[in-house]
XYZ file of C-alpha atoms in Angstrom:
723
model
C 53.012 38.818 63.911
C 51.842 37.547 67.038
C 54.788 35.811 67.988
C 56.908 39.438 67.610
C 54.596 41.251 69.123
C 54.211 38.544 72.073
C 57.674 38.616 72.530
C 58.034 42.280 72.303
C 55.695 42.511 75.150
C 57.850 40.017 77.338
C 60.890 41.791 76.422
C 59.238 44.966 78.559
C 56.987 43.587 80.803
C 54.028 44.564 79.393
C 50.553 43.037 79.485
C 47.567 44.805 77.031
C 43.934 44.886 78.113
C 43.173 41.678 76.317
C 46.103 40.012 77.956
C 44.360 40.603 81.736
C 41.494 39.109 80.293
C 42.928 35.918 78.965
C 45.016 35.622 82.314
C 42.177 35.772 84.864
C 39.960 33.607 82.570
C 43.011 31.093 82.377
C 43.477 31.476 86.420
C 40.140 31.053 87.123
C 39.954 27.672 85.487
C 42.936 25.669 86.287
C 41.928 22.477 88.405
C 44.534 24.306 91.532
C 42.664 27.691 90.874
C 40.212 27.177 94.330
C 42.450 28.872 96.554
C 41.670 31.599 94.293
C 38.390 31.831 94.275
C 37.587 31.253 98.074
C 40.353 34.516 98.144
C 37.981 36.592 96.145
C 34.382 35.034 97.384
C 35.707 36.016 101.136
C 35.920 39.960 99.653
C 32.671 40.255 97.877
C 29.322 40.914 98.786
C 28.308 42.748 95.793
C 28.950 42.398 91.363
C 27.471 45.042 89.911
C 27.498 44.638 85.893
C 27.003 48.137 84.119
C 26.883 48.924 80.736
C 26.317 45.148 80.179
C 25.845 44.827 76.566
C 29.194 45.973 76.141
C 30.546 42.968 78.172
C 32.444 39.931 76.112
C 31.913 36.407 76.225
C 35.737 36.432 77.636
C 34.829 38.946 80.130
C 31.161 37.056 80.938
C 33.087 33.710 81.776
C 35.243 35.458 84.588
C 32.285 37.563 86.278
C 30.065 33.750 85.763
C 32.739 31.960 87.840
C 33.145 34.763 90.699
C 29.579 34.298 91.210
C 29.268 31.075 91.630
C 29.314 30.782 96.064
C 26.551 33.063 95.243
C 24.288 30.999 93.546
C 25.218 27.818 96.062
C 22.742 27.603 98.393
C 24.267 27.729 102.304
C 27.688 29.828 102.363
C 29.978 30.202 105.232
C 29.757 33.834 104.414
C 26.182 34.200 105.840
C 26.424 38.310 104.923
C 23.453 39.704 102.024
C 25.113 38.920 98.892
C 23.632 40.170 94.916
C 24.523 40.440 91.484
C 23.027 43.232 89.406
C 23.496 43.872 86.158
C 22.365 46.714 83.434
C 22.024 46.231 80.027
C 20.324 47.901 76.310
C 21.075 45.392 73.883
C 19.843 47.757 71.932
C 23.053 50.278 72.482
C 25.456 47.769 71.835
C 27.704 49.625 69.041
C 31.433 47.833 70.426
C 31.402 44.794 68.517
C 35.389 45.699 67.315
C 36.291 45.450 70.930
C 34.039 42.094 71.741
C 30.980 42.963 72.915
C 28.229 40.393 72.321
C 24.552 41.959 73.167
C 23.176 38.729 72.416
C 24.908 37.125 75.720
C 22.989 39.262 78.122
C 19.934 37.595 77.685
C 22.129 34.297 77.662
C 23.696 34.834 80.785
C 20.379 35.906 82.134
C 18.353 32.578 81.572
C 21.903 31.327 82.850
C 21.384 33.121 86.293
C 18.332 32.595 86.333
C 18.054 28.241 86.525
C 21.059 29.282 88.720
C 19.420 30.799 91.298
C 16.117 29.094 90.758
C 18.281 25.655 91.925
C 20.071 27.398 95.102
C 16.441 28.653 95.750
C 17.690 32.360 95.873
C 16.029 35.481 94.373
C 16.035 36.358 90.464
C 14.264 39.142 89.165
C 14.708 40.575 85.596
C 12.765 44.225 85.278
C 12.319 45.796 81.830
C 12.975 49.467 81.736
C 10.897 51.667 78.869
C 10.594 54.931 80.452
C 12.793 57.532 78.914
C 13.650 60.643 80.824
C 15.050 62.007 77.267
C 13.312 62.468 74.503
C 10.114 63.745 73.920
C 6.818 61.910 72.610
C 7.644 62.862 68.909
C 11.137 61.757 68.790
C 10.469 58.469 70.660
C 7.623 58.118 67.834
C 9.864 58.898 64.992
C 12.013 55.775 66.572
C 9.547 53.349 67.116
C 8.727 53.730 63.471
C 12.005 53.075 62.239
C 12.958 50.281 64.466
C 9.248 48.815 63.700
C 9.556 48.865 60.334
C 13.581 47.385 60.689
C 14.103 45.189 63.861
C 17.008 43.345 62.713
C 19.258 43.793 65.543
C 17.391 46.265 68.074
C 14.436 43.090 68.692
C 14.220 39.282 68.306
C 12.137 37.009 68.303
C 11.830 36.608 72.097
C 12.437 40.246 72.694
C 10.268 42.252 70.559
C 10.960 46.424 69.949
C 9.930 47.701 73.798
C 7.458 50.250 73.524
C 8.674 53.774 75.102
C 7.095 56.163 77.374
C 8.354 59.690 77.482
C 8.609 60.893 81.059
C 8.129 64.520 80.011
C 4.658 64.164 77.841
C 4.524 67.634 77.329
C 7.573 68.136 75.423
C 7.923 68.782 71.932
C 9.461 67.251 69.268
C 10.560 67.851 65.691
C 11.899 65.533 63.336
C 13.076 66.898 60.068
C 14.640 65.020 56.924
C 16.038 67.107 54.122
C 17.002 65.730 50.737
C 19.802 64.047 49.837
C 22.135 66.384 47.933
C 23.141 65.018 44.685
C 26.033 65.899 42.293
C 25.323 68.517 40.636
C 26.581 68.818 37.125
C 28.282 72.078 36.014
C 30.444 73.835 32.940
C 34.118 73.784 33.973
C 35.023 77.596 35.603
C 36.846 79.539 32.916
C 39.421 80.291 35.132
C 41.442 78.010 35.328
C 43.325 78.659 38.696
C 39.963 77.472 40.271
C 39.618 73.684 40.844
C 37.079 72.187 38.778
C 33.469 72.191 40.080
C 34.529 73.827 43.836
C 33.596 77.057 42.688
C 30.217 76.482 41.730
C 29.103 74.223 44.313
C 28.706 70.996 42.620
C 30.514 68.599 45.812
C 27.868 67.198 47.616
C 29.185 66.589 50.726
C 30.363 71.439 50.453
C 26.706 71.834 49.882
C 25.110 69.833 52.528
C 27.956 71.239 55.157
C 27.057 74.396 53.842
C 23.619 73.490 54.594
C 24.230 72.229 58.121
C 26.140 75.109 58.654
C 23.968 78.013 57.686
C 20.752 76.110 59.542
C 22.944 75.500 62.608
C 23.551 79.969 62.172
C 19.914 80.417 61.948
C 18.909 78.136 65.429
C 21.025 80.303 67.653
C 20.999 83.760 65.998
C 20.058 86.540 67.870
C 16.773 87.463 66.371
C 15.288 83.450 65.950
C 11.995 82.214 66.779
C 13.630 78.992 67.901
C 13.243 77.819 71.271
C 13.987 75.004 73.396
C 12.961 73.955 77.233
C 15.695 74.544 79.918
C 16.995 71.492 82.041
C 17.094 73.131 84.450
C 13.940 75.372 85.234
C 11.695 74.105 81.989
C 10.864 77.132 80.412
C 11.349 78.076 77.158
C 14.219 79.484 76.261
C 16.126 80.833 73.059
C 18.781 77.475 71.705
C 22.430 78.206 72.172
C 25.512 76.293 70.564
C 25.611 73.484 73.364
C 22.790 72.538 72.409
C 23.690 71.477 69.204
C 25.468 67.991 68.586
C 26.499 66.875 65.089
C 26.596 62.934 65.154
C 28.095 61.378 61.860
C 28.980 57.615 61.711
C 32.676 58.039 61.187
C 35.236 60.606 60.566
C 34.988 61.153 56.845
C 34.691 64.669 54.322
C 31.560 65.135 56.272
C 32.992 65.057 59.632
C 36.156 67.843 58.732
C 33.325 69.691 56.527
C 31.018 69.720 59.191
C 33.259 71.356 61.419
C 35.165 73.812 58.466
C 31.691 75.278 57.421
C 30.769 75.794 61.198
C 34.123 78.048 61.753
C 33.369 79.616 58.405
C 30.150 80.254 59.657
C 31.070 81.871 62.499
C 29.207 79.316 65.040
C 31.676 78.807 67.617
C 32.866 74.500 67.634
C 34.026 72.620 70.012
C 35.760 70.581 67.168
C 36.860 67.101 66.643
C 36.114 64.320 69.828
C 39.078 62.793 68.208
C 42.478 64.153 67.371
C 45.545 62.691 65.808
C 48.440 65.371 67.330
C 50.821 64.883 64.443
C 48.194 66.298 62.184
C 47.408 69.487 64.454
C 48.891 73.117 62.716
C 50.020 73.952 65.586
C 51.802 71.102 66.328
C 53.223 70.901 62.663
C 54.471 74.474 63.503
C 55.963 73.556 66.359
C 58.180 71.201 65.423
C 58.919 73.502 62.323
C 60.333 75.564 64.778
C 62.474 72.819 66.611
C 64.199 71.978 63.031
C 64.578 75.269 62.071
C 66.422 75.696 65.480
C 68.330 72.581 65.201
C 69.118 72.792 61.243
C 68.836 77.307 59.945
C 69.369 75.729 56.554
C 65.752 74.397 56.224
C 63.434 77.094 54.252
C 60.607 74.802 54.251
C 60.480 74.701 57.998
C 61.378 78.418 58.566
C 59.085 79.278 55.742
C 55.943 77.088 57.573
C 57.107 78.997 61.122
C 57.740 82.481 59.525
C 53.532 82.360 58.883
C 52.637 80.515 61.891
C 51.206 82.133 64.846
C 54.626 82.563 66.299
C 55.737 84.850 63.726
C 52.302 85.970 62.725
C 54.354 86.909 58.947
C 52.463 86.112 55.591
C 52.821 85.634 51.447
C 53.635 88.796 51.062
C 56.678 88.785 53.469
C 57.765 85.172 52.198
C 58.063 86.680 48.814
C 59.723 89.681 49.687
C 62.593 87.170 50.988
C 62.599 84.098 49.316
C 62.574 84.189 45.164
C 65.662 86.679 44.935
C 67.535 85.575 48.228
C 71.442 84.661 47.610
C 71.725 82.236 50.311
C 68.813 81.083 53.078
C 66.150 81.937 53.952
C 67.212 82.826 57.880
C 70.504 84.665 56.021
C 67.662 86.742 53.914
C 65.538 87.834 57.124
C 67.978 88.797 58.798
C 69.772 90.974 56.282
C 66.232 92.707 55.938
C 65.527 95.913 57.087
C 61.808 95.669 57.587
C 60.319 96.354 61.332
C 58.551 93.411 61.034
C 61.476 91.223 59.819
C 63.768 91.857 61.936
C 61.515 91.551 64.905
C 61.367 88.266 64.006
C 64.695 87.446 63.437
C 65.488 88.874 66.522
C 63.369 86.565 68.462
C 64.137 83.412 65.974
C 67.902 84.181 66.988
C 66.933 84.428 71.199
C 64.996 81.229 70.596
C 68.196 79.478 69.152
C 70.149 80.488 72.453
C 67.192 79.289 74.244
C 67.332 75.976 72.845
C 71.010 75.313 73.122
C 70.481 75.394 77.114
C 66.707 74.816 77.936
C 65.625 71.231 78.069
C 62.772 70.360 75.320
C 60.033 70.950 77.769
C 62.032 74.379 78.755
C 62.506 75.879 75.522
C 59.050 74.913 74.727
C 56.809 76.263 77.780
C 58.582 79.477 77.205
C 57.732 79.891 73.847
C 54.326 79.102 75.019
C 53.756 80.722 77.914
C 55.997 83.031 78.764
C 56.331 84.991 75.010
C 52.608 84.194 74.759
C 52.707 81.856 71.580
C 49.784 79.205 73.429
C 47.514 82.282 73.330
C 48.615 84.064 69.666
C 47.466 80.103 68.758
C 44.324 80.032 70.080
C 43.678 83.112 68.848
C 44.046 81.784 65.351
C 43.619 78.186 66.007
C 40.160 78.001 68.740
C 40.342 76.174 71.452
C 40.253 72.501 70.507
C 44.195 73.439 69.453
C 44.670 74.109 73.346
C 44.223 69.794 74.058
C 47.228 69.445 70.940
C 49.347 71.537 72.515
C 49.059 70.478 76.420
C 49.645 66.665 75.287
C 52.233 67.949 73.328
C 54.033 69.930 76.431
C 53.368 66.757 78.319
C 55.186 64.617 75.870
C 58.170 66.989 76.147
C 57.962 66.942 80.054
C 57.939 62.767 79.628
C 60.606 63.009 77.269
C 63.153 63.895 80.397
C 62.046 61.304 82.288
C 62.521 58.955 80.336
C 65.442 59.567 78.183
C 68.483 62.604 78.370
C 66.618 65.547 77.025
C 68.163 66.428 73.908
C 65.317 68.540 71.007
C 66.791 66.586 68.246
C 65.825 63.221 69.533
C 62.459 64.840 71.150
C 61.516 65.565 67.844
C 62.733 62.377 66.091
C 60.212 60.223 68.732
C 57.138 62.994 68.263
C 57.172 62.199 64.615
C 58.165 58.890 64.081
C 54.709 57.364 66.165
C 50.839 58.182 65.527
C 49.739 59.855 69.218
C 45.445 59.903 69.194
C 43.822 62.581 71.390
C 40.315 62.037 73.267
C 38.932 65.266 74.423
C 36.261 65.256 77.091
C 33.679 67.336 74.836
C 30.882 67.474 77.674
C 33.876 70.215 78.710
C 33.064 72.233 76.215
C 30.535 74.644 77.578
C 29.175 77.221 75.045
C 30.233 75.376 71.924
C 28.991 72.944 68.520
C 29.679 69.406 69.510
C 30.833 67.585 66.452
C 31.025 63.772 67.061
C 31.134 59.892 66.283
C 28.132 58.450 67.133
C 30.441 56.094 69.308
C 31.593 58.826 70.693
C 28.696 60.193 72.092
C 27.611 57.125 73.610
C 26.041 58.421 77.006
C 25.913 61.897 76.073
C 22.508 63.974 74.839
C 21.813 67.106 72.962
C 18.534 69.461 72.909
C 18.922 69.423 69.153
C 20.903 66.451 67.110
C 21.681 66.508 63.518
C 22.465 63.821 61.293
C 24.081 64.641 58.293
C 26.460 61.644 57.151
C 23.219 59.505 57.161
C 23.163 57.922 52.985
C 26.526 55.487 53.384
C 25.765 51.531 53.036
C 26.359 49.135 55.291
C 30.324 48.997 55.574
C 31.651 45.791 53.932
C 31.163 44.581 57.805
C 34.204 42.045 57.661
C 36.198 44.381 59.945
C 39.085 42.878 58.559
C 40.314 40.453 56.018
C 39.980 37.715 58.352
C 36.655 35.347 59.068
C 36.395 33.241 62.717
C 34.223 30.595 61.922
C 34.336 29.453 64.918
C 30.478 29.404 66.353
C 29.760 30.808 70.188
C 27.238 28.449 71.639
C 24.582 29.155 74.378
C 27.306 29.000 77.291
C 30.052 30.391 75.372
C 31.847 27.443 74.918
C 32.951 26.901 70.800
C 31.604 24.201 68.721
C 33.906 24.473 65.783
C 37.918 24.698 67.199
C 39.245 25.913 64.222
C 41.745 28.771 63.418
C 40.197 32.143 61.899
C 40.710 31.905 57.839
C 41.589 34.562 55.639
C 38.417 35.608 53.503
C 38.626 35.545 49.399
C 36.268 37.110 47.333
C 36.220 34.934 44.155
C 36.190 31.023 43.669
C 34.032 27.859 45.260
C 33.825 28.536 49.396
C 33.624 25.768 51.959
C 29.941 25.680 52.853
C 31.200 26.520 56.283
C 33.068 29.528 54.942
C 29.895 30.241 53.276
C 27.560 30.568 56.700
C 30.560 32.325 58.921
C 30.750 34.747 56.224
C 27.242 35.042 56.271
C 26.841 35.174 60.507
C 29.413 38.234 60.238
C 27.522 40.039 57.390
C 25.126 39.858 59.795
C 25.909 40.734 62.722
C 27.182 44.004 61.084
C 24.264 44.527 60.080
C 22.468 44.056 62.975
C 25.094 47.353 64.535
C 24.420 48.968 61.545
C 21.026 49.802 63.019
C 22.103 49.942 66.538
C 24.310 52.862 65.675
C 21.081 54.049 64.028
C 19.000 53.599 67.403
C 21.864 55.186 69.522
C 21.794 58.612 67.440
C 18.256 59.036 67.428
C 18.149 58.559 70.921
C 20.604 60.921 72.062
C 18.174 63.428 70.726
C 16.213 65.567 73.753
C 13.456 67.415 71.141
C 14.596 67.813 67.759
C 16.200 66.044 65.194
C 17.668 66.824 61.480
C 18.763 64.331 59.159
C 20.493 64.690 55.952
C 23.041 63.052 53.294
C 24.102 63.503 49.844
C 24.600 61.236 47.543
C 27.149 58.406 46.863
C 29.030 58.769 43.277
C 27.104 55.584 41.675
C 23.920 58.394 42.442
C 21.998 55.890 44.759
C 21.227 55.554 47.907
C 21.493 52.793 49.546
C 17.895 51.008 51.020
C 20.029 49.696 53.425
C 21.214 53.293 54.905
C 20.335 55.384 57.367
C 19.000 57.330 55.210
C 16.856 54.492 53.466
C 15.889 53.156 56.600
C 14.373 56.704 58.200
C 12.695 57.600 54.548
C 10.659 53.862 54.030
C 9.713 54.539 57.847
C 8.636 57.535 57.908
C 7.310 58.482 54.869
C 3.541 58.210 56.113
C 3.847 59.988 59.125
C 5.924 62.677 57.005
C 3.840 62.787 54.482
C 6.837 61.978 52.075
C 5.943 62.625 48.646
C 8.110 63.379 45.999
C 7.769 66.540 43.926
C 5.778 65.676 41.134
C 8.066 68.214 39.265
C 11.210 67.567 37.670
C 13.888 68.922 40.509
C 16.552 71.558 38.479
C 19.565 70.122 39.426
C 20.691 73.696 41.182
C 18.117 73.778 43.218
C 17.432 72.679 46.593
C 16.171 69.321 48.262
C 12.743 68.691 49.104
C 12.431 69.128 53.441
C 9.845 66.931 55.279
C 9.231 67.334 58.554
C 7.411 65.111 61.297
C 6.101 67.517 64.698
C 6.216 71.218 65.087
C 9.367 73.205 66.406
C 8.822 75.069 69.572
C 9.169 78.703 68.251
C 8.291 82.205 70.021
C 4.911 83.089 69.169
C 3.949 78.757 71.097
C 4.837 80.442 73.975
C 1.327 81.176 75.762
C 1.048 84.964 76.631
C -1.201 86.091 79.787
C -4.827 86.172 78.966
C -6.133 89.838 78.682
C -8.168 90.956 81.437
C -6.419 88.096 83.990
C -5.661 89.499 87.527
C -2.800 91.701 87.693
C -0.067 90.226 90.215
C 2.655 92.081 91.405
C 5.821 90.362 91.130
C 8.763 90.152 93.889
C 11.772 92.509 93.007
C 13.793 89.467 92.922
C 11.871 88.391 89.904
C 13.399 90.579 88.032
C 17.313 90.454 88.624
C 19.600 88.244 86.596
C 20.141 85.336 89.826
C 23.928 85.497 90.851
C 26.641 84.087 88.209
C 28.369 80.720 89.736
C 31.351 80.554 89.480
C 33.105 77.665 87.423
C 34.890 75.403 89.355
C 39.153 76.385 88.204
C 41.098 73.198 87.702
C 43.772 72.140 90.039
C 46.954 73.276 89.984
C 48.914 69.972 89.121
C 51.832 68.665 86.958
C 49.620 67.401 83.866
C 46.969 70.786 84.115
C 49.010 73.353 84.479
C 48.857 74.796 81.416
C 44.612 75.039 82.261
C 44.823 76.563 85.446
C 46.959 79.262 84.147
C 44.331 79.930 81.572
C 41.986 80.400 83.778
C 44.512 82.892 86.278
C 45.305 84.541 82.972
C 45.336 88.517 83.932
C 45.007 91.306 82.042
C 48.102 93.275 84.107
C 50.767 94.201 81.904
C 52.540 94.597 84.606
C 52.432 90.797 85.190
C 53.097 89.881 81.838
C 56.084 91.560 81.416
C 57.110 90.255 84.828
C 56.430 86.633 83.490
C 59.726 85.537 81.364
C 61.721 86.856 84.321
C 59.497 84.556 87.183
C 60.612 81.220 85.202
C 63.735 82.351 84.810
C 63.837 82.746 88.991
C 62.104 79.528 88.940
C 64.559 77.530 87.023
C 67.199 79.102 89.076
C 66.123 78.680 92.652
C 65.729 74.992 91.540
C 68.879 74.431 90.672
C 70.412 76.314 93.498
C 68.483 74.377 96.181
C 68.999 71.245 94.217
C 72.778 71.696 94.198
C 73.674 73.964 97.217
C 73.455 71.687 99.961
C 76.064 68.697 98.278
C 78.334 71.265 99.311
C 79.535 72.727 103.015
C 78.141 75.876 103.914
C 81.586 77.997 103.768
C 81.674 76.754 99.337
C 77.855 77.218 98.982
C 78.033 81.081 97.721
C 81.083 80.375 95.429
C 79.136 77.013 94.170
C 76.223 79.669 93.347
C 77.946 81.798 91.429
C 79.052 79.095 88.926
C 75.784 77.383 88.817
C 74.325 80.579 87.505
C 77.250 82.408 85.292
C 75.289 81.021 82.228
C 72.666 83.648 82.606
C 71.638 86.540 80.880
C 73.473 89.657 83.021
C 70.289 90.858 83.761
C 69.377 88.258 86.018
C 69.557 89.922 89.620
C 72.221 86.936 91.180
C 72.953 87.951 94.811
C 69.075 88.451 95.402
C 68.568 85.062 93.893
C 71.397 83.703 95.568
C 70.829 85.044 99.152
C 67.239 84.358 99.048
C 68.577 80.516 98.420
C 71.480 80.398 101.529
C 67.966 81.908 103.383
C 66.070 78.808 102.627
C 69.190 76.559 103.068
C 69.883 78.333 106.389
C 66.644 78.417 108.191
C 66.933 75.544 111.755
C 63.073 74.422 110.591
C 64.258 73.218 107.434
C 67.559 71.653 107.867
C 66.044 68.269 107.702
C 65.025 68.876 104.551
C 68.156 69.597 102.769
C 70.158 66.511 104.653
C 71.593 63.819 102.900
C 68.693 61.295 103.855
C 65.858 63.652 102.730
C 63.639 62.301 99.592
C 64.623 64.534 96.672
C 60.767 64.976 95.983
C 57.328 64.092 97.501
C 53.951 64.511 96.868
C 51.777 67.581 98.343
C 48.583 68.461 98.361
C 46.780 71.877 99.443
C 45.123 74.840 99.276
C 46.815 78.410 98.410
C 44.683 81.835 97.517
C 46.257 83.427 93.965
C 46.412 87.010 93.463
C 42.548 87.858 92.665
C 41.482 86.068 96.229
C 40.228 82.632 94.650
C 41.192 79.850 96.386
C 42.865 76.684 94.523
C 43.773 73.084 95.537
C 47.018 72.180 94.878
C 47.974 68.339 94.197
C 51.774 67.393 92.695
């Protein structure tokens, strides 16, 4: 497999990121690479290593060789030169990318020796001041990892005490008992899924609890407050103050998003989307299949129920069961007004699909005919990212291959494409993410609903790495990796390697919890659900938190036996900020006359509009949307005019001036009779006949060049252009 992969990359002339690291490392280790280091050294004054806890051993080897001259004493380069590395090994959670948190302290000792030998200063600075979390949150974090220090502390580097920069900031930790499987009688109605009707599923009960809690926090009559980051003053909780973190994209992840939508809470959706799993993309692919093969009844049924045609099950029942031919023919023969409109749209799309490229066709359906707005209204904002990526791939298809709708659809369906969304830009919505995706983010309130899972059976795959890295990164044992076996006798070195790998997984499991808890500024809500076997593992996040906070939160199991259908118990640590806690002015205090501006709303700052560029045109169009019906009715004709002028300006310069008008008529002959051909031709010829434009349409001119600048839109706003 490796050999075939390497052969394939060589045939395409491609290198992946791992190849770049390996080749640079090999280059610097060769005996004849001194000139490379000399040339690099001549241009390097400062080396900055950020997030050094996530740096792999191979990357450290490269950095060590680049920094050799910094510690070599006297040099021909007399400029002030330095090396700076910053890291928090407690936040190293990317072992699957080769991160080795222990290597940071190893390299610190290495550079300390090197700098001491060269007579240069070497300083290690500990940073323990937290600019984010409240003292109560940090107290809970310290309690958890004082009880469970593995992964976040070592014998020579104990877990540090945190110091809160904002000591007066209130904090609150709430722990809800895990939701257990509730035994229920089978429902009487055989149409209902077993157990679902009575809420027996613990995941469903958990996510509904999370959604109702969040809905209560942001309700208009809620007394819950948080401190504003800009002013420090108490204010009501907003949806974008809340971050829901899970260990992995599982049933809890998707369930929370669904429950929030059902509760009417604005939610940004998933932080990572699989393109082919998105309903909007499935609908667009189904539309393409139907236009290529009208007899595809299943795809047509999907398109009919999509936001593109907005029919429903009643329409399908009226058309499908008694049809004598295809569903397309049944729809065309129907006399119902809704069906006639849908059939007319399908006929129009079929004609457009024949003469337009895939990008041109889908852009027309989504923009000029309002498909994008319809998807947004039904499926939400996260669908827009999937649609934008779909259109980007359609445009990329045209630049790479001969444009063909069938080839484009085959290419999209044959590969799995993931889209990583920018959750920092999801203003006004609850964010639901994995802990890995939330690294570097923060929120006033953090929910951890997925805490009862055990440490994943840690070997990241069936292969065990038996090489044991030494202090300086040289492998002590030069043997290949070995396939793991679960049963039978094992060599002692393999047992040791498996134990080391399991230990690394357990340590990263703890560091992942540390990252999750330290995303919170003021509140953490912790919950979970019992696994199928009914026992919450002691090494789960829930077990780590409850065993550590039992004394602080006075966690004692109720003496009475909990009824299976009752809500789990709740424990808390600290006090949440609520409206009653805000200090009112004392009676009899001196009354001051406030200035007039105090009661006026601050002027609303305009949100920067996205630049208009090929990759962001749709986002710009969303921002520039207008309610003018006249503009909406002209949009389709404007697109046709743009395409027609593009074709004319592309082909007319190739013929002599007297022949241009005749050629122009031929180029536009395939368009509908409603086109104002003569006006467009006159417009194009007017540009070509301008003396100042002659050089641009000569045989030596470039067809396309980069352009950047600004324009003023119809609303009088200045817009950046880059294309």
